[in-house]
DNA sequence: ATGTTGAGTGAGTAATCACTCATTTTTGTG
DNA sequence: CACAAAAATGAGTGATTACTCACTCAACAT
């Protein structure tokens, strides 16, 4: 349950950091080991003392992300926010989570971009991603969802997976829209837009017909 | 306004198809021009008659996707479904759109995967993606949203962009969950899950408090 | 002092890359 | 059929790639 990253030597950490920077900039295939070495301030041969192959570096990044993010941020962060601040007030809880997650995604975006990209192409990477991050996040949210349903704050008839995916889907597109396409479009006020997103998540975009309660 | 793809020679089309297949399989940087040529059944030199550089092939794929998808599918498809079948019944309209889009994403996934991946790394690719596909889709949805608001079926206080992004976000994660992580998880019945997704989109995941109508 | 160890090095290696161009093949025209 | 123009070819090019390995040298033990 503890992070196995701790047994990383200082040099290994420097190589990993450099690898994250370079690969996140150019993509895995376009990133050369020589540039990673230069950025890390070590000889190229040194890299292969710590990572047998280039693909092993990618695995190292994934594991690193899994440990740092999944353990420290996803689980701990979600639990703290949802259970402490968002226990009574669903709207406040969701808003906190969304803001928190936006900042988090921003912070780990270099790593995240690498992992997402490679997960699109390689099943083995996808499997690690699922085991290390997704499945655990689902567990946490399921617990929260169960409690909210019991409290009468969330709909019982919508599964936790569907509900959680809805939140995440809105969050992801919100992030993409703002951070990737931001320069190309006129952006609305951040908080105003976020409030709308939360409204959409919580109460939907449709006006219920009089006869059609569900 | 007509698709400039029509002036594509048969050989150019073959090269483009091969490029899509190979690049979608291994990623842009890892895909070699020699393999694309082999797959297309032409000499390597021939590729560079039609595309000045390798990056031009990528641009070609983008343009192709822009023409085929944006014109033919996004605009036509959305309009047809939303205006003919979904004009009166929002739920039926959204369900048709979602099912239709799922099939569409499935069909163009090879191309889409290339574009999404490269868009994450290159601003110029992102710009083309925005101009060719996103901005047009937004326009179409904005028109639909305006009409639905006038009819009293959609909430006025939620912007078209937020609403559309909510739908798309749900759709994207639904697709990813099923098609990318499908093999790793126990999948629910497709239609049952889709109905839940639509419920979440239309009416949200929260139960409104008695005093908190909004 | 001397010996042993192993982390660190960087020139070297074969393979592969995107791209070129002299040559050949195909096509269109009178 | 003859001829010119266009299209297609694939061996060749220099650059770059992931990875290797013979070597260096600081840090310790004896």
Short mmCIF file of N, CA and C in Angstrom, two decimals, chain A residues 98 141 158-173 197 200-202, chain B residues 165-171 173-174 197 200-201 205:
data_model
loop_
_atom_site.label_atom_id
_atom_site.label_comp_id
_atom_site.label_asym_id
_atom_site.label_seq_id
_atom_site.Cartn_x
_atom_site.Cartn_y
_atom_site.Cartn_z
N UNK A 98 -14.85 19.22 -8.49
CA UNK A 98 -14.54 19.65 -9.85
C UNK A 98 -13.39 20.64 -9.88
N UNK A 141 -15.82 6.22 -5.62
CA UNK A 141 -17.04 6.92 -5.98
C UNK A 141 -18.28 6.09 -5.68
N UNK A 158 -29.96 5.57 -11.08
CA UNK A 158 -28.78 5.77 -11.93
C UNK A 158 -27.57 5.17 -11.25
N UNK A 159 -26.95 4.24 -11.93
CA UNK A 159 -25.80 3.53 -11.35
C UNK A 159 -24.65 4.48 -11.01
N UNK A 160 -23.85 4.03 -10.08
CA UNK A 160 -22.70 4.83 -9.68
C UNK A 160 -21.76 5.05 -10.87
N UNK A 161 -21.57 4.00 -11.66
CA UNK A 161 -20.66 4.12 -12.81
C UNK A 161 -21.16 5.17 -13.79
N UNK A 162 -22.46 5.13 -14.07
CA UNK A 162 -23.04 6.10 -15.00
C UNK A 162 -22.93 7.51 -14.43
N UNK A 163 -23.26 7.64 -13.17
CA UNK A 163 -23.20 8.96 -12.53
C UNK A 163 -21.77 9.50 -12.50
N UNK A 164 -20.85 8.66 -12.07
CA UNK A 164 -19.46 9.08 -12.00
C UNK A 164 -18.90 9.43 -13.36
N UNK A 165 -19.27 8.63 -14.34
CA UNK A 165 -18.81 8.88 -15.71
C UNK A 165 -19.37 10.20 -16.22
N UNK A 166 -20.60 10.50 -15.82
CA UNK A 166 -21.20 11.77 -16.23
C UNK A 166 -20.42 12.95 -15.69
N UNK A 167 -20.07 12.86 -14.41
CA UNK A 167 -19.29 13.93 -13.81
C UNK A 167 -17.93 14.06 -14.49
N UNK A 168 -17.27 12.91 -14.64
CA UNK A 168 -15.94 12.93 -15.25
C UNK A 168 -15.98 13.40 -16.69
N UNK A 169 -17.00 12.95 -17.42
CA UNK A 169 -17.13 13.37 -18.81
C UNK A 169 -17.28 14.86 -18.94
N UNK A 170 -18.12 15.45 -18.10
CA UNK A 170 -18.27 16.89 -18.10
C UNK A 170 -16.97 17.58 -17.74
N UNK A 171 -16.29 17.01 -16.76
CA UNK A 171 -15.03 17.59 -16.31
C UNK A 171 -13.97 17.56 -17.40
N UNK A 172 -13.85 16.41 -18.05
CA UNK A 172 -12.83 16.25 -19.08
C UNK A 172 -13.06 17.23 -20.23
N UNK A 173 -14.29 17.30 -20.70
CA UNK A 173 -14.56 18.21 -21.81
C UNK A 173 -14.41 19.67 -21.39
N UNK A 197 -22.11 23.95 -15.40
CA UNK A 197 -21.74 22.54 -15.57
C UNK A 197 -22.31 21.72 -14.42
N UNK A 200 -25.97 21.25 -14.81
CA UNK A 200 -26.25 20.23 -15.82
C UNK A 200 -26.04 18.84 -15.24
N UNK A 201 -24.97 18.67 -14.48
CA UNK A 201 -24.68 17.37 -13.89
C UNK A 201 -25.78 16.98 -12.90
N UNK A 202 -26.15 17.93 -12.06
CA UNK A 202 -27.08 17.60 -10.98
C UNK A 202 -28.53 17.47 -11.44
N UNK B 165 -21.63 20.01 -24.52
CA UNK B 165 -20.44 19.38 -23.97
C UNK B 165 -20.83 18.28 -22.99
N UNK B 166 -21.91 18.51 -22.26
CA UNK B 166 -22.40 17.49 -21.34
C UNK B 166 -22.80 16.22 -22.07
N UNK B 167 -23.52 16.40 -23.14
CA UNK B 167 -23.92 15.24 -23.94
C UNK B 167 -22.70 14.53 -24.50
N UNK B 168 -21.82 15.32 -25.11
CA UNK B 168 -20.63 14.73 -25.73
C UNK B 168 -19.74 14.06 -24.69
N UNK B 169 -19.59 14.69 -23.54
CA UNK B 169 -18.77 14.13 -22.48
C UNK B 169 -19.28 12.77 -22.03
N UNK B 170 -20.58 12.70 -21.84
CA UNK B 170 -21.18 11.42 -21.48
C UNK B 170 -20.95 10.38 -22.57
N UNK B 171 -21.12 10.84 -23.81
CA UNK B 171 -20.97 9.93 -24.94
C UNK B 171 -19.55 9.40 -25.04
N UNK B 173 -17.14 9.20 -22.76
CA UNK B 173 -16.76 8.25 -21.70
C UNK B 173 -17.51 6.93 -21.82
N UNK B 174 -18.75 7.02 -22.27
CA UNK B 174 -19.52 5.80 -22.53
C UNK B 174 -18.80 4.95 -23.57
N UNK B 197 -27.83 6.76 -19.09
CA UNK B 197 -27.00 7.89 -19.50
C UNK B 197 -27.89 9.05 -19.94
N UNK B 200 -29.45 10.70 -17.01
CA UNK B 200 -28.49 11.57 -16.34
C UNK B 200 -28.31 12.88 -17.11
N UNK B 201 -28.24 12.79 -18.41
CA UNK B 201 -28.07 13.99 -19.24
C UNK B 201 -29.28 14.90 -19.10
N UNK B 205 -28.27 13.72 -11.97
CA UNK B 205 -28.04 12.58 -11.09
C UNK B 205 -28.50 12.87 -9.66
#
